[in-house]
mmCIF file with all atom_site columns, C-alpha atoms in Angstrom:
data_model
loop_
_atom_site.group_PDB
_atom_site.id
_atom_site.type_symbol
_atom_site.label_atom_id
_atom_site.label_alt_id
_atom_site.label_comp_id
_atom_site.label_asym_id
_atom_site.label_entity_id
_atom_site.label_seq_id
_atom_site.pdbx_PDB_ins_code
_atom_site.Cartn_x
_atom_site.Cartn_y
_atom_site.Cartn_z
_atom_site.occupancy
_atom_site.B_iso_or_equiv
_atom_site.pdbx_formal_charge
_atom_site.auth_seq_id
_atom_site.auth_comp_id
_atom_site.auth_asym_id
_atom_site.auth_atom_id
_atom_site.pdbx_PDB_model_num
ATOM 1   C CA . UNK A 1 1   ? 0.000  0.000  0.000   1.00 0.00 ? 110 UNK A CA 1
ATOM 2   C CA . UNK A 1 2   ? 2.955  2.373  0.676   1.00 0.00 ? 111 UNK A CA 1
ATOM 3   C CA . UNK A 1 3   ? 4.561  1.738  -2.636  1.00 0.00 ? 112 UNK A CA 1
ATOM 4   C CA . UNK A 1 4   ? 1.280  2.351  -4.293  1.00 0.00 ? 113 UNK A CA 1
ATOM 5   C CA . UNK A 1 5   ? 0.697  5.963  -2.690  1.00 0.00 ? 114 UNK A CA 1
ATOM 6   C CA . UNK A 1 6   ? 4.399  6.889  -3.146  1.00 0.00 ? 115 UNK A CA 1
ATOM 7   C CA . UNK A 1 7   ? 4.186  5.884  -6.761  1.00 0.00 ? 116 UNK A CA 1
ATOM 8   C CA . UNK A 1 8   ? 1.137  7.562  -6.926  1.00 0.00 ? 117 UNK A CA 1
ATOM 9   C CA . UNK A 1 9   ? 2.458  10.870 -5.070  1.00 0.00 ? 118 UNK A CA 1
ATOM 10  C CA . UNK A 1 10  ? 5.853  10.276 -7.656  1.00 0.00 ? 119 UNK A CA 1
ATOM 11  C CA . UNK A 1 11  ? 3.457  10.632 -10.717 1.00 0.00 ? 120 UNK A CA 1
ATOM 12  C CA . UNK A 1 12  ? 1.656  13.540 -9.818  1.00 0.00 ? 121 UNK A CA 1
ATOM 13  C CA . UNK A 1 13  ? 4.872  14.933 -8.700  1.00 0.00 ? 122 UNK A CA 1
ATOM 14  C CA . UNK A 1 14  ? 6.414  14.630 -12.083 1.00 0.00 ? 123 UNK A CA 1
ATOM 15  C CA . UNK A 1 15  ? 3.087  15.580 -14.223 1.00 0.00 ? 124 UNK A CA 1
ATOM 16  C CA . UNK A 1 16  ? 3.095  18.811 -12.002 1.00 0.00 ? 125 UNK A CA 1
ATOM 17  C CA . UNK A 1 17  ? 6.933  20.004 -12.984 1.00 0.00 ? 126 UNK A CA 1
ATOM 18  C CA . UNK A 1 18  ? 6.189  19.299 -16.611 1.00 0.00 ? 127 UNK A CA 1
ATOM 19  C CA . UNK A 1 19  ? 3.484  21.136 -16.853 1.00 0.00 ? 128 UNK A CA 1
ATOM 20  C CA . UNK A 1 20  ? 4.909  23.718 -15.087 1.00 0.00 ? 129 UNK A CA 1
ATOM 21  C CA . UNK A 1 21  ? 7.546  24.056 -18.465 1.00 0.00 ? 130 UNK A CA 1
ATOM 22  C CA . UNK A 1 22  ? 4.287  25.565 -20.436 1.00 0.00 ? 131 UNK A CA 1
ATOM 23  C CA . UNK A 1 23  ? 2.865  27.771 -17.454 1.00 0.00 ? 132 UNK A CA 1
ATOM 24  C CA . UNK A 1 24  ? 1.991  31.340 -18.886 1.00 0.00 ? 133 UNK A CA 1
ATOM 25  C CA . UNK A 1 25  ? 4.557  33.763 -18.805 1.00 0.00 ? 134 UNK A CA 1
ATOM 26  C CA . UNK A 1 26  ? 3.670  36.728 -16.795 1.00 0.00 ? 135 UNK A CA 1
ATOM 27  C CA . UNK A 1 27  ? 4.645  40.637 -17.194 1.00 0.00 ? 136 UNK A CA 1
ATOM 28  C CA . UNK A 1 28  ? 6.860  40.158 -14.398 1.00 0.00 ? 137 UNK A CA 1
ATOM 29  C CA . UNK A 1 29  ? 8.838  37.310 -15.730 1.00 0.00 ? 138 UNK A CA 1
ATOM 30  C CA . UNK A 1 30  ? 10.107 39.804 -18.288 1.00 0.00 ? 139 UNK A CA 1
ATOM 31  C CA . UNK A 1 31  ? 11.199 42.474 -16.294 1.00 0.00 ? 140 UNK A CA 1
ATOM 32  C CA . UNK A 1 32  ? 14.877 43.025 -15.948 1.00 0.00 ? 141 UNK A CA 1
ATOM 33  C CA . UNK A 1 33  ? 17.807 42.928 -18.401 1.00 0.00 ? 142 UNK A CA 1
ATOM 34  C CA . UNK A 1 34  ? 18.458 40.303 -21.914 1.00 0.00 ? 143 UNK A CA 1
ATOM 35  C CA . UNK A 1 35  ? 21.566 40.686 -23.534 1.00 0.00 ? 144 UNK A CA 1
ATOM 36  C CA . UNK A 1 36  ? 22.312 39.345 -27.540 1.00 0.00 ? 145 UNK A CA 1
ATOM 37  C CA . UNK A 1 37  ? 26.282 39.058 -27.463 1.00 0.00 ? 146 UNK A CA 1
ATOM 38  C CA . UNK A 1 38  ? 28.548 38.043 -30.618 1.00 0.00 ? 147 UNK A CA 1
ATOM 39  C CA . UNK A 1 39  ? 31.806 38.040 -30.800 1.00 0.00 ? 148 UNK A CA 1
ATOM 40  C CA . UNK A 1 40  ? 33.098 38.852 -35.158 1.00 0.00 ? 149 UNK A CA 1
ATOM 41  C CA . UNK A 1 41  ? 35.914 36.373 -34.833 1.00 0.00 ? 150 UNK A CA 1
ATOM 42  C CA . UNK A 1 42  ? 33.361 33.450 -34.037 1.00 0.00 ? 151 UNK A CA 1
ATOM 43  C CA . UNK A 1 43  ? 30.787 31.903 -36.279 1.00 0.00 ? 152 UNK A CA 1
ATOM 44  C CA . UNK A 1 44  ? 27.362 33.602 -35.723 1.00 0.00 ? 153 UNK A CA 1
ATOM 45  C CA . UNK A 1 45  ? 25.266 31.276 -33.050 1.00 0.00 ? 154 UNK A CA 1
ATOM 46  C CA . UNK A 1 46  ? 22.711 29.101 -34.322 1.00 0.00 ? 155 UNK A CA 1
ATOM 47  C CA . UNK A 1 47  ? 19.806 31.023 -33.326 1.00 0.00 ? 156 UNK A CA 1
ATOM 48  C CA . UNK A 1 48  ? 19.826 35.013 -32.463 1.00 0.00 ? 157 UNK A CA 1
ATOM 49  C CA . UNK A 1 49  ? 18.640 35.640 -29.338 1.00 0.00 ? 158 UNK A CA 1
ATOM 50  C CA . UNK A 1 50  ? 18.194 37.726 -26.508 1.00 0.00 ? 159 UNK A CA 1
ATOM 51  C CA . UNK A 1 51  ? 19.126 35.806 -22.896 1.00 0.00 ? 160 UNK A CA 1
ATOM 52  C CA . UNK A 1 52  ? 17.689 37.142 -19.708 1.00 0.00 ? 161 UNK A CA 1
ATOM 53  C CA . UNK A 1 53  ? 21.206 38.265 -17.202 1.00 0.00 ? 162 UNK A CA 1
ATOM 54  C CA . UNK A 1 54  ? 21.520 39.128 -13.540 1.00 0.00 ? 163 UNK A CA 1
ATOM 55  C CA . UNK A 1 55  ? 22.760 42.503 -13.825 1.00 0.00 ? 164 UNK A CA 1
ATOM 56  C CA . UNK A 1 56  ? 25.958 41.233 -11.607 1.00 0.00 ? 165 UNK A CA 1
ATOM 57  C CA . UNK A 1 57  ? 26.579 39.596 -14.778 1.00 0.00 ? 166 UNK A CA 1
ATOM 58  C CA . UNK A 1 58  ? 29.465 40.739 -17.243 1.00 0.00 ? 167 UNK A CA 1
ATOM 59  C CA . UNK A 1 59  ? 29.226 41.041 -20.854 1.00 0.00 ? 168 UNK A CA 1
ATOM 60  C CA . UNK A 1 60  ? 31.968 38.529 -22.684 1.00 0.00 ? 169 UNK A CA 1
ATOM 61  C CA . UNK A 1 61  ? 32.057 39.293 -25.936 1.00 0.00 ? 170 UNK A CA 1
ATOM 62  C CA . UNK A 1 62  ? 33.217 42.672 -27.927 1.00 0.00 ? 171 UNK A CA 1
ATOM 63  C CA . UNK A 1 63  ? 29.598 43.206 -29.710 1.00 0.00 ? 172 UNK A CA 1
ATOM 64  C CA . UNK A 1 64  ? 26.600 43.175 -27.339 1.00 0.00 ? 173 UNK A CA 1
ATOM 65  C CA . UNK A 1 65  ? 23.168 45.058 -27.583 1.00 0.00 ? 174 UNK A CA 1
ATOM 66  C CA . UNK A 1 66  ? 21.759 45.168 -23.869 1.00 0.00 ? 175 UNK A CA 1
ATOM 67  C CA . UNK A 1 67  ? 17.369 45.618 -23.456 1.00 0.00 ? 176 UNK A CA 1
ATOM 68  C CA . UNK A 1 68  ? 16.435 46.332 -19.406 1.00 0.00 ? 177 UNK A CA 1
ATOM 69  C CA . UNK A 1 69  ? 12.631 45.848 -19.190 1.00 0.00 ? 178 UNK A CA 1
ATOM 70  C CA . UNK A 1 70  ? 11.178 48.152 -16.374 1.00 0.00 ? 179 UNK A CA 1
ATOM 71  C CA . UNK A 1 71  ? 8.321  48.787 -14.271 1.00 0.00 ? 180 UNK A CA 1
ATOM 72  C CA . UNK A 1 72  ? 5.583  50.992 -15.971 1.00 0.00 ? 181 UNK A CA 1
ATOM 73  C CA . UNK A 1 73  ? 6.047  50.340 -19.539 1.00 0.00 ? 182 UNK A CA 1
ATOM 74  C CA . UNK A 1 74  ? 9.720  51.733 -19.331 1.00 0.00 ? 183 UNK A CA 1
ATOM 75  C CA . UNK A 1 75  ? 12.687 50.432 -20.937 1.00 0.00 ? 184 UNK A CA 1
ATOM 76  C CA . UNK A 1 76  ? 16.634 51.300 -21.371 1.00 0.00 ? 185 UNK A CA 1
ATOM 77  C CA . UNK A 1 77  ? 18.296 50.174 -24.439 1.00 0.00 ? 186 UNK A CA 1
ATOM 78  C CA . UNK A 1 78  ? 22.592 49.966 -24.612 1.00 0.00 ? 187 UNK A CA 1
ATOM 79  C CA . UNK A 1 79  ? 24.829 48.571 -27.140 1.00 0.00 ? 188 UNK A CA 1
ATOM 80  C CA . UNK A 1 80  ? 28.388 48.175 -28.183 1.00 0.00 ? 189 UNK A CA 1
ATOM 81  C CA . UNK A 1 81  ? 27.640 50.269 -31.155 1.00 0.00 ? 190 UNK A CA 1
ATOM 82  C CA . UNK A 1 82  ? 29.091 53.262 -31.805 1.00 0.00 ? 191 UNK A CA 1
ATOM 83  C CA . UNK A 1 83  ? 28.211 55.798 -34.925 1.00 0.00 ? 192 UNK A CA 1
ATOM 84  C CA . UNK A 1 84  ? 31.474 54.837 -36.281 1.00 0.00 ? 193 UNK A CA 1
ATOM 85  C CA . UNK A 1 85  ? 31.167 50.835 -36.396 1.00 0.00 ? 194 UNK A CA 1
ATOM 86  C CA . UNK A 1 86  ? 31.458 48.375 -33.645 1.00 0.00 ? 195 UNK A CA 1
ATOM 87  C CA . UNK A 1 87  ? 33.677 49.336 -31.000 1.00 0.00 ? 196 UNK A CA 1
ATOM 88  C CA . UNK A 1 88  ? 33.875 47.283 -27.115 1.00 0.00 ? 197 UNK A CA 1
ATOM 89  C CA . UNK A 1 89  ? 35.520 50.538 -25.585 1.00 0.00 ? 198 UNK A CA 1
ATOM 90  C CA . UNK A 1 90  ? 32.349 52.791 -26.006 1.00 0.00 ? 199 UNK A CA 1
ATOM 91  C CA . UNK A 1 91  ? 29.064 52.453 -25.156 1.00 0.00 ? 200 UNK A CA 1
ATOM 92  C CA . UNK A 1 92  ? 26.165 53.883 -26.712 1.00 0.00 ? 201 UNK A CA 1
ATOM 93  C CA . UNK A 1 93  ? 22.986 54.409 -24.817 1.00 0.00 ? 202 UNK A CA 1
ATOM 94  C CA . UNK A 1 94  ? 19.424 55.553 -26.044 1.00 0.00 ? 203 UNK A CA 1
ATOM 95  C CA . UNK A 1 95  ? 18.255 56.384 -22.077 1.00 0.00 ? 204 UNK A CA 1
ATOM 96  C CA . UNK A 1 96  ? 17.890 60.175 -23.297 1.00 0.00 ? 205 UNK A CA 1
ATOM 97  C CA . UNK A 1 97  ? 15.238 59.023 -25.718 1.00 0.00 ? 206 UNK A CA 1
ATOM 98  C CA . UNK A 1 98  ? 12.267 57.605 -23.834 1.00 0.00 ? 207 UNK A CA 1
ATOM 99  C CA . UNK A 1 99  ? 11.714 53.970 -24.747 1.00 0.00 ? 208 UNK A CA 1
ATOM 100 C CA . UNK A 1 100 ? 8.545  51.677 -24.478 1.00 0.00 ? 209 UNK A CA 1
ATOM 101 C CA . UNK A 1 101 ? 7.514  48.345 -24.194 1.00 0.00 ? 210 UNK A CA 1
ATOM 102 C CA . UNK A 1 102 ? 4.413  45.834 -24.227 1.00 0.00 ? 211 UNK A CA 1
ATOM 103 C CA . UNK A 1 103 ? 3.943  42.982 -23.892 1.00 0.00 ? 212 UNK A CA 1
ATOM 104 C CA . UNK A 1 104 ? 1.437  40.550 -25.268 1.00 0.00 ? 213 UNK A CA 1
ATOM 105 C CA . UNK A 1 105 ? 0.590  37.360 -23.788 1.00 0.00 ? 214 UNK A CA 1
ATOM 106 C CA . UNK A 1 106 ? -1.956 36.414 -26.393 1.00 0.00 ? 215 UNK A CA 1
ATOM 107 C CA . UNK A 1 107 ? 0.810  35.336 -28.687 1.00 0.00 ? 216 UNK A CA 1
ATOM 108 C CA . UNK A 1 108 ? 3.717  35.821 -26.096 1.00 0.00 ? 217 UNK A CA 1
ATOM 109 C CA . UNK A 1 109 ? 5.277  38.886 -27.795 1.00 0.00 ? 218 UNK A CA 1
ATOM 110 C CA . UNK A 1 110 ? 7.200  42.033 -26.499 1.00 0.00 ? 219 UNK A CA 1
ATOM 111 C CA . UNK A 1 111 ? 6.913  45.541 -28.380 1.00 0.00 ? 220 UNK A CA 1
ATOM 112 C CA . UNK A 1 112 ? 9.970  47.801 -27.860 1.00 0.00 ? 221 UNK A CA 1
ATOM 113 C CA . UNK A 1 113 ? 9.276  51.078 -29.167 1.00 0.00 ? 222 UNK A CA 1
ATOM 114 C CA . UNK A 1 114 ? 11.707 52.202 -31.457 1.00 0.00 ? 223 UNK A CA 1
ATOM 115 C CA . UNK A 1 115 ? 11.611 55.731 -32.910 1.00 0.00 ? 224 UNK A CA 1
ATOM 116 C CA . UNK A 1 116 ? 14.661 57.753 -31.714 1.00 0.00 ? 225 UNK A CA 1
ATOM 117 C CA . UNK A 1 117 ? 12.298 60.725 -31.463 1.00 0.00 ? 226 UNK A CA 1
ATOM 118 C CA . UNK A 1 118 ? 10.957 61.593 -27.829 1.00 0.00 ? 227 UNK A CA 1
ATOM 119 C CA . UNK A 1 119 ? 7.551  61.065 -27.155 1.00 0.00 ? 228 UNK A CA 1
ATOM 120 C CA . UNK A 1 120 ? 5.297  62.032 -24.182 1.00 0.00 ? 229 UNK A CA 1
ATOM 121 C CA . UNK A 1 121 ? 5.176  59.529 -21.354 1.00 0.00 ? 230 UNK A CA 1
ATOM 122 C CA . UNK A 1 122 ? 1.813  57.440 -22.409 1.00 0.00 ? 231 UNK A CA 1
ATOM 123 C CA . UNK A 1 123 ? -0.460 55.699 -20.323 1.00 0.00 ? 232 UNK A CA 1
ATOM 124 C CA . UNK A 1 124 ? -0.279 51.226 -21.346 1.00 0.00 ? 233 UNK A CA 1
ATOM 125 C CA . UNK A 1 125 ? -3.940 52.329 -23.017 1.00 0.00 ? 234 UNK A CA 1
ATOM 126 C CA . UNK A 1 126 ? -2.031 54.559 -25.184 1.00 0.00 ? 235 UNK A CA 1
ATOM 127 C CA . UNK A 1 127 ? 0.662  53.213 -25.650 1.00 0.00 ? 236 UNK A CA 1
ATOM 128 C CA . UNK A 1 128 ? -1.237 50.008 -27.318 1.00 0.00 ? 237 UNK A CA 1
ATOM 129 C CA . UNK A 1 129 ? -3.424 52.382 -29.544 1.00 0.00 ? 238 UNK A CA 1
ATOM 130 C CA . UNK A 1 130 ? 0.493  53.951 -30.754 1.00 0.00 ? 239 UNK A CA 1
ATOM 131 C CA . UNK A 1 131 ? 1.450  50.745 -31.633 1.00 0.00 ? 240 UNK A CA 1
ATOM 132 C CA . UNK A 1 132 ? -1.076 49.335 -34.030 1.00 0.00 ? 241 UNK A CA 1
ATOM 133 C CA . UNK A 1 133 ? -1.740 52.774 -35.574 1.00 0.00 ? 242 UNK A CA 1
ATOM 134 C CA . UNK A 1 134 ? 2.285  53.022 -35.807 1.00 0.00 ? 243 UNK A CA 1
ATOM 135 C CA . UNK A 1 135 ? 3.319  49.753 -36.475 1.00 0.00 ? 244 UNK A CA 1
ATOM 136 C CA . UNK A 1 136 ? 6.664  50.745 -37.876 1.00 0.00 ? 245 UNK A CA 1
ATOM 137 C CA . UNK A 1 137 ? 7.867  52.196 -34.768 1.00 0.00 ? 246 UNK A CA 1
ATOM 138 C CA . UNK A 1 138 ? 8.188  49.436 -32.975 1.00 0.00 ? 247 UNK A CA 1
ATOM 139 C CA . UNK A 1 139 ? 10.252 46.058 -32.714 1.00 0.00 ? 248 UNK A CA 1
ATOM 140 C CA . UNK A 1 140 ? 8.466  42.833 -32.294 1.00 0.00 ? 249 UNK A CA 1
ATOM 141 C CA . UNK A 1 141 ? 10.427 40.435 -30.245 1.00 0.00 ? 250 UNK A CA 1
ATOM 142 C CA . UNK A 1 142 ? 9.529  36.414 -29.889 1.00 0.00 ? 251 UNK A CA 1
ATOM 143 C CA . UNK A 1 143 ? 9.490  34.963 -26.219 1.00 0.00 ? 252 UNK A CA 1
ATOM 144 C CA . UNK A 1 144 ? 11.002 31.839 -26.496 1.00 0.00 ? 253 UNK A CA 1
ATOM 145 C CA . UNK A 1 145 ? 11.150 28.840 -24.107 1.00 0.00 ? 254 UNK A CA 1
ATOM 146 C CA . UNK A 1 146 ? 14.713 27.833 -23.688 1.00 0.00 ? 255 UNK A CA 1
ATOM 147 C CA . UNK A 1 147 ? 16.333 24.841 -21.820 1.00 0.00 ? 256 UNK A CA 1
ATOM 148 C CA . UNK A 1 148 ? 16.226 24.644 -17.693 1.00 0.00 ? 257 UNK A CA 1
ATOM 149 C CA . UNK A 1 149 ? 13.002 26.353 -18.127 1.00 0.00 ? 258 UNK A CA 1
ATOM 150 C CA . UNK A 1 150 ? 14.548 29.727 -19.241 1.00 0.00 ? 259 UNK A CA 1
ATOM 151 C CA . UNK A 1 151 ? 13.477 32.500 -21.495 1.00 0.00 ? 260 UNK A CA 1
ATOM 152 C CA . UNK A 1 152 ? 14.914 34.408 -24.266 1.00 0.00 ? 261 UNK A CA 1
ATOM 153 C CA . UNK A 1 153 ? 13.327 37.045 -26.713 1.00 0.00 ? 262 UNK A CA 1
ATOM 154 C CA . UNK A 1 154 ? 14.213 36.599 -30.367 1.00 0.00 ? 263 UNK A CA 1
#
């Protein structure tokens, strides 16, 4: 009888942790910083993505673009990228140019808006109506389910 409730308990156990690989993501899964990092000596990875960092965490490689989700709709966008080319001494930083983000769980989607020209803080009600009536100012990122239940944006 024990072996037949600790199986039992063992199964239930199991069919709870693998279906907790395709719980919903929620807003707050998302918030902090994802990194995309290439090195132009090294073959380009397989797939180009974003990976989620602690922001303890350094940046390896000479080429990065850094994305830091924040609270109310707010994000900060860095990169490796200079005007003149790629460069891993100087960093260039769009945090004087308000930047925006939504995200969609319907289809598990992030918006980053992307027009280098400021904009008024927006309310989230707004900000959805800006971005279907201006599609082309924003940057549709994939959330993507990676292994040891992580996440990436691609």
């Amino acid at each position: 009888m024990k072996k037949a409730l600790l199986l039992s308990l063992l199964f239930l156990f199991a069919g709870w942790f693998a279906n907790a690989q395709d719980a919903p993501i929620s807003e707050f899964d998302l918030y902090g910083t994802w990194v995309f990092e290439w090195n132009d000596r090294e073959d380009p990875p397989e797939r180009l993505y974003y990976s989620k960092r602690i922001d303890s965490d350094s940046i390896l490689s000479e080429n990065w673009i850094r994305i830091t989700l924040l609270a109310f709709d707010e994000c900060k966008i860095e990169s490796s990228y200079s005007g003149n080319g790629w460069c891993a001494t100087e960093t260039s930083t769009s945090s004087a140019t308000p930047q925006y983000w939504l995200y969609t769980p319907k289809n598990e989607t992030v918006l980053i808006f992307s027009n280098n020209e400021p904009i008024k803080k927006m309310s989230k009600t707004e900000l959805e109506k800006n971005a279907i009536s201006n599609p082309e100012q924003w940057t549709e990122y994939q959330i993507i389910r990676l292994p040891n239940n992580q996440l990436g944006l691609e």
